[in-house]
Short mmCIF file of C-alpha atoms and ligand atoms in Angstrom, two decimals:
data_model
loop_
_atom_site.label_atom_id
_atom_site.label_comp_id
_atom_site.label_asym_id
_atom_site.label_seq_id
_atom_site.Cartn_x
_atom_site.Cartn_y
_atom_site.Cartn_z
CA MET A 169 0.00 0.00 0.00
CA ILE A 170 1.17 3.54 -0.77
CA THR A 171 -0.01 6.25 1.59
CA THR A 172 0.81 9.91 1.85
CA ASP A 173 0.11 11.82 5.01
CA SER A 174 -0.05 15.62 4.70
CA LEU A 175 2.78 15.39 2.18
CA THR A 176 4.11 18.86 1.43
CA LYS A 177 6.74 20.36 -0.86
CA ARG A 178 7.68 24.01 -1.14
CA TYR A 179 9.88 25.87 -3.58
CA GLY A 180 10.65 29.27 -2.09
CA PRO A 181 7.37 30.96 -1.24
CA SER A 182 5.16 28.56 -3.23
CA THR A 183 3.74 25.34 -1.85
CA VAL A 184 3.56 23.03 -4.86
CA VAL A 185 2.35 19.92 -3.02
CA ASP A 186 0.10 21.03 -0.22
CA GLU A 187 -0.72 18.56 2.55
CA VAL A 188 -1.71 15.73 0.23
CA THR A 189 -3.17 12.75 2.04
CA LEU A 190 -3.87 9.70 -0.09
CA GLU A 191 -4.34 6.00 0.44
CA LEU A 192 -3.66 3.72 -2.53
CA ALA A 193 -4.55 0.37 -1.10
CA ARG A 194 -5.76 -2.40 -3.39
CA PRO A 195 -4.08 -3.44 -6.61
CA GLY A 196 -5.31 -1.30 -9.43
CA VAL A 197 -4.67 1.69 -11.64
CA THR A 198 -4.90 5.22 -10.30
CA ALA A 199 -4.70 8.09 -12.78
CA LEU A 200 -3.35 11.41 -11.63
CA ILE A 201 -4.74 14.31 -13.67
CA GLY A 202 -4.64 18.08 -13.45
CA PRO A 203 -3.35 21.14 -15.28
CA ASN A 204 0.31 21.97 -15.97
CA GLY A 205 2.05 22.94 -12.76
CA ALA A 206 -0.57 21.28 -10.52
CA GLY A 207 2.11 19.28 -8.71
CA LYS A 208 1.62 15.84 -10.29
CA SER A 209 5.29 15.21 -11.06
CA THR A 210 6.39 16.64 -7.75
CA LEU A 211 3.98 14.37 -5.89
CA LEU A 212 5.27 11.34 -7.77
CA SER A 213 8.87 12.40 -7.12
CA LEU A 214 8.21 12.68 -3.40
CA VAL A 215 6.67 9.21 -3.26
CA GLY A 216 9.53 7.81 -5.35
CA ARG A 217 12.08 9.75 -3.29
CA LEU A 218 13.48 11.65 -6.21
CA ALA A 219 12.81 14.76 -4.10
CA ASP A 220 12.65 15.37 -0.35
CA ALA A 221 9.44 16.48 1.30
CA ASP A 222 9.22 19.60 3.46
CA GLY A 223 6.42 18.17 5.55
CA GLY A 224 4.36 15.04 6.07
CA ALA A 225 5.39 11.62 4.87
CA ALA A 226 5.04 9.06 2.09
CA LEU A 227 4.87 5.42 3.13
CA VAL A 228 5.28 2.32 1.02
CA ASP A 229 4.07 -0.79 2.80
CA GLY A 230 4.35 1.19 6.02
CA MET A 231 7.99 2.16 5.39
CA ASP A 232 8.73 5.88 5.33
CA VAL A 233 10.38 6.50 1.95
CA ALA A 234 12.57 9.23 3.48
CA THR A 235 14.37 6.69 5.68
CA THR A 236 14.15 3.48 3.64
CA ARG A 237 17.30 2.31 1.87
CA SER A 238 17.19 3.07 -1.86
CA ARG A 239 17.94 -0.53 -2.63
CA ASP A 240 14.95 -1.77 -0.63
CA LEU A 241 12.71 0.85 -2.19
CA ALA A 242 13.87 0.01 -5.72
CA LYS A 243 12.79 -3.60 -5.27
CA ARG A 244 9.26 -2.48 -4.46
CA MET A 245 8.76 0.61 -6.57
CA ALA A 246 9.72 1.69 -10.08
CA ILE A 247 9.30 5.24 -11.28
CA LEU A 248 9.25 6.52 -14.83
CA ARG A 249 10.08 10.21 -14.94
CA GLN A 250 8.44 12.72 -17.21
CA GLU A 251 11.75 13.71 -18.79
CA HIS A 252 14.65 11.43 -19.58
CA HIS A 253 18.21 12.68 -19.60
CA LEU A 254 20.88 10.21 -20.53
CA GLU A 255 24.40 11.14 -21.42
CA ALA A 256 25.68 7.66 -22.17
CA ARG A 257 25.18 6.04 -25.56
CA LEU A 258 23.06 3.03 -24.73
CA SER A 259 21.20 0.41 -26.67
CA VAL A 260 17.57 -0.28 -25.91
CA ARG A 261 18.51 -3.67 -24.46
CA ASP A 262 21.11 -2.07 -22.15
CA LEU A 263 18.62 0.53 -20.96
CA VAL A 264 15.97 -2.08 -20.21
CA GLY A 265 18.67 -4.13 -18.48
CA PHE A 266 19.22 -1.21 -16.07
CA GLY A 267 15.75 -1.94 -14.74
CA ARG A 268 17.13 -5.22 -13.36
CA PHE A 269 19.86 -3.47 -11.37
CA PRO A 270 18.08 -3.58 -7.96
CA HIS A 271 17.83 -7.35 -8.38
CA SER A 272 21.06 -8.18 -10.17
CA ARG A 273 23.38 -5.60 -8.57
CA GLY A 274 25.22 -5.31 -11.89
CA ARG A 275 25.65 -9.05 -12.42
CA PRO A 276 22.69 -10.04 -14.55
CA GLY A 277 21.89 -13.73 -14.56
CA PRO A 278 19.68 -15.82 -16.85
CA GLU A 279 16.58 -14.76 -14.96
CA ASP A 280 17.37 -11.08 -15.52
CA GLU A 281 17.99 -11.70 -19.20
CA ALA A 282 14.70 -13.58 -19.46
CA VAL A 283 12.80 -10.69 -17.88
CA VAL A 284 14.45 -8.19 -20.26
CA ALA A 285 13.64 -10.37 -23.28
CA ASP A 286 10.04 -10.74 -22.14
CA VAL A 287 9.56 -7.01 -21.59
CA LEU A 288 11.14 -6.16 -24.96
CA THR A 289 8.68 -8.48 -26.66
CA ARG A 290 5.69 -7.17 -24.71
CA LEU A 291 6.55 -3.63 -25.78
CA SER A 292 7.16 -4.63 -29.40
CA LEU A 293 10.80 -3.56 -29.10
CA ASP A 294 12.45 -6.75 -30.38
CA ASP A 295 13.43 -5.22 -33.70
CA LEU A 296 14.87 -2.15 -31.97
CA ALA A 297 16.64 -3.90 -29.09
CA ASP A 298 20.16 -3.34 -30.44
CA ARG A 299 19.62 0.21 -31.64
CA TYR A 300 21.06 3.13 -29.70
CA LEU A 301 18.54 5.38 -27.97
CA ASP A 302 19.62 8.37 -30.06
CA GLU A 303 18.71 6.40 -33.18
CA LEU A 304 15.05 6.08 -32.19
CA SER A 305 11.96 8.19 -32.74
CA GLY A 306 10.49 9.99 -29.71
CA GLY A 307 7.75 7.41 -29.23
CA GLN A 308 10.11 4.46 -29.65
CA ARG A 309 12.44 5.95 -27.03
CA GLN A 310 9.51 6.52 -24.69
CA ARG A 311 8.56 2.84 -25.00
CA ALA A 312 12.14 1.86 -24.18
CA PHE A 313 11.96 3.88 -20.94
CA ILE A 314 8.62 2.33 -20.05
CA ALA A 315 10.22 -1.07 -20.68
CA MET A 316 13.03 -0.22 -18.25
CA ALA A 317 10.50 0.57 -15.51
CA LEU A 318 8.58 -2.64 -16.21
CA ALA A 319 11.77 -4.72 -16.15
CA GLN A 320 12.29 -3.62 -12.55
CA ASP A 321 9.32 -5.91 -11.86
CA THR A 322 8.08 -4.12 -8.76
CA GLU A 323 4.72 -4.24 -7.04
CA TYR A 324 4.41 -0.45 -7.31
CA LEU A 325 4.76 1.33 -10.60
CA LEU A 326 4.72 5.14 -10.80
CA LEU A 327 4.62 6.49 -14.35
CA ASP A 328 4.76 10.17 -15.18
CA GLU A 329 3.08 10.79 -18.54
CA PRO A 330 4.06 7.45 -20.08
CA LEU A 331 1.91 8.18 -23.15
CA ASN A 332 4.03 11.19 -24.19
CA ASN A 333 4.91 10.91 -27.86
CA LEU A 334 2.97 7.68 -28.35
CA ASP A 335 0.58 7.20 -31.25
CA LEU A 336 -2.95 6.03 -30.52
CA ALA A 337 -2.23 2.33 -30.99
CA HIS A 338 0.86 2.34 -28.78
CA ALA A 339 -0.90 4.44 -26.15
CA VAL A 340 -3.74 1.92 -25.98
CA ALA A 341 -1.24 -0.95 -25.87
CA ILE A 342 0.54 0.62 -22.88
CA MET A 343 -2.70 1.22 -20.98
CA ARG A 344 -3.85 -2.33 -21.70
CA LEU A 345 -0.52 -3.62 -20.41
CA LEU A 346 -0.83 -1.57 -17.21
CA ARG A 347 -4.40 -2.81 -16.74
CA THR A 348 -3.23 -6.42 -17.11
CA ALA A 349 -0.35 -5.80 -14.69
CA ALA A 350 -2.87 -4.61 -12.10
CA ASP A 351 -5.54 -7.24 -12.74
CA GLU A 352 -3.44 -10.33 -13.29
CA LEU A 353 -0.19 -9.61 -11.47
CA GLY A 354 -1.65 -7.56 -8.60
CA LYS A 355 0.47 -4.48 -9.34
CA ARG A 356 -0.32 -1.03 -8.00
CA VAL A 357 -0.03 1.47 -10.83
CA VAL A 358 -0.09 5.24 -10.46
CA VAL A 359 -0.02 6.99 -13.79
CA VAL A 360 0.01 10.69 -14.66
CA LEU A 361 -2.16 11.30 -17.73
CA HIS A 362 -3.17 14.42 -19.61
CA ASP A 363 -5.66 12.57 -21.76
CA ILE A 364 -8.64 12.42 -19.42
CA ASN A 365 -10.40 9.96 -21.70
CA PHE A 366 -7.58 7.49 -21.25
CA ALA A 367 -7.89 8.06 -17.52
CA SER A 368 -11.63 7.46 -17.78
CA ARG A 369 -11.32 4.30 -19.85
CA TRP A 370 -8.44 2.55 -18.09
CA SER A 371 -8.24 3.55 -14.45
CA ASP A 372 -10.08 2.37 -11.35
CA GLU A 373 -9.68 5.68 -9.64
CA ILE A 374 -8.83 9.22 -10.69
CA VAL A 375 -7.10 11.73 -8.44
CA ALA A 376 -7.33 15.32 -9.69
CA LEU A 377 -4.73 17.79 -8.47
CA ALA A 378 -4.81 21.58 -8.73
CA ASP A 379 -2.41 23.99 -7.04
CA GLY A 380 -0.83 21.12 -5.12
CA ARG A 381 -4.07 19.93 -3.59
CA VAL A 382 -6.38 17.00 -4.27
CA VAL A 383 -9.55 18.59 -5.62
CA ALA A 384 -11.40 15.45 -6.69
CA GLN A 385 -10.90 11.76 -6.12
CA GLY A 386 -12.99 8.75 -6.99
CA PRO A 387 -13.94 6.29 -9.71
CA PRO A 388 -14.08 7.76 -13.24
CA ALA A 389 -17.87 8.21 -13.02
CA GLU A 390 -17.38 10.62 -10.13
CA VAL A 391 -14.51 12.64 -11.57
CA ILE A 392 -15.30 12.70 -15.29
CA ARG A 393 -18.15 15.17 -14.87
CA PRO A 394 -18.45 18.56 -16.59
CA GLU A 395 -18.49 20.55 -13.36
CA VAL A 396 -15.34 18.85 -12.01
CA LEU A 397 -13.40 19.13 -15.28
CA GLU A 398 -14.47 22.70 -16.03
CA ASP A 399 -13.32 23.72 -12.57
CA LEU A 400 -10.06 21.85 -13.02
CA TYR A 401 -9.08 23.10 -16.48
CA GLY A 402 -11.20 26.21 -16.93
CA VAL A 403 -12.58 25.17 -20.31
CA PRO A 404 -16.11 24.06 -21.24
CA VAL A 405 -16.45 20.28 -21.25
CA SER A 406 -19.34 17.99 -22.08
CA VAL A 407 -19.42 14.37 -20.97
CA HIS A 408 -21.02 11.49 -22.87
CA GLU A 409 -21.41 7.79 -22.25
CA VAL A 410 -19.77 5.47 -24.81
CA ASP A 411 -19.73 1.69 -24.26
CA GLY A 412 -20.21 2.16 -20.53
CA HIS A 413 -17.33 4.65 -20.20
CA ARG A 414 -17.48 8.39 -19.75
CA VAL A 415 -15.99 10.39 -22.59
CA ALA A 416 -15.22 14.07 -22.20
CA VAL A 417 -15.48 16.32 -25.24
CA TYR A 418 -13.75 19.68 -25.23
CA TYR A 419 -13.54 22.08 -28.10
CA GLY A 420 -12.26 25.10 -26.18
N1 ATP B 1449 12.96 22.57 -8.99
C1 ATP B 1449 11.95 23.44 -8.92
N2 ATP B 1449 12.16 24.70 -8.46
C2 ATP B 1449 11.13 25.58 -8.36
N3 ATP B 1449 9.86 25.31 -8.72
C3 ATP B 1449 9.62 24.06 -9.18
C4 ATP B 1449 10.63 23.08 -9.31
N4 ATP B 1449 10.07 21.95 -9.79
C5 ATP B 1449 8.77 22.23 -9.99
N5 ATP B 1449 8.49 23.50 -9.61
C6 ATP B 1449 7.16 24.15 -9.65
O1 ATP B 1449 6.27 23.34 -8.92
C7 ATP B 1449 4.98 23.35 -9.53
C8 ATP B 1449 4.54 21.91 -9.77
O2 ATP B 1449 5.36 21.36 -10.78
P1 ATP B 1449 5.13 19.87 -11.32
O3 ATP B 1449 6.25 19.57 -12.22
O4 ATP B 1449 4.90 18.99 -10.16
O5 ATP B 1449 3.74 20.06 -12.11
P2 ATP B 1449 2.97 19.00 -13.01
O6 ATP B 1449 1.58 18.89 -12.44
O7 ATP B 1449 3.73 17.76 -13.15
O8 ATP B 1449 2.87 19.78 -14.40
P3 ATP B 1449 3.01 19.25 -15.93
O9 ATP B 1449 1.63 18.77 -16.31
O10 ATP B 1449 3.38 20.48 -16.67
O11 ATP B 1449 4.04 18.18 -15.98
C9 ATP B 1449 5.11 24.19 -10.79
O12 ATP B 1449 4.59 25.47 -10.53
C10 ATP B 1449 6.59 24.25 -11.05
O13 ATP B 1449 6.95 25.46 -11.67
MG1 MG B 1450 4.65 16.83 -14.71
#
């Protein structure tokens, strides 16, 4: 279980994550939505200990992330960042292999290689496995980074805008994969999405953030409503039902 208790982060005078208290208990997919600058990435970074909190706490299985050894955390939780900066010239296979590091400690065995091979196939990266990252398209590179996070094979998976740069088919494939990971492997997935219709279609729960605070939380039927979304984004939105899912339409 991931919980946050009055989790707070400040940069200078601004509080960008403001006493956020959340409980992500059962396996499932939680989508984090909200406008640019709402604090989604910062919240994920605090839970994944890529940044230190100024107040409150984030707990993973009851362990305070601020005081848990990185190695122990990395076996339970993988985090895909919104931006990827890599200086080294790496192949896709090498990058995905990095995901095994918490398990292999730099000495990958047959099991690690099997996991990497499996993830490459599941993300349709077999043909690109030996290409360097700087020889890929933006969407192909994004899939390679998602593959690295999946190869870490953790119970908790935090993904910051994994659908960036992906075409419709690959975006659906990734969401289907995350859904299967939650339903069949019992994973706990937290995913930042800007496409609210993907959030509506694929998540069990949506958490909407604005100005560092949780402003709405619940199953898609409770959050994908015109009044909630208009408040959140400040644009007119209409909501329709398609195949049992709520679809938001926004023309601006
Ligand atoms: N290192 C930093 N120093 C100062 N301010 C920061 C820093 N990192 C983030 N912020 C500010 O914190 C706020 C929240 O940023 P964050 O990246 O969490 O937003 P976000 O919801 O992920 O937005 P986006 O949808 O654009 O990715 C923003 O106002 C941002 O300018
Ligand atoms: Mg962000």
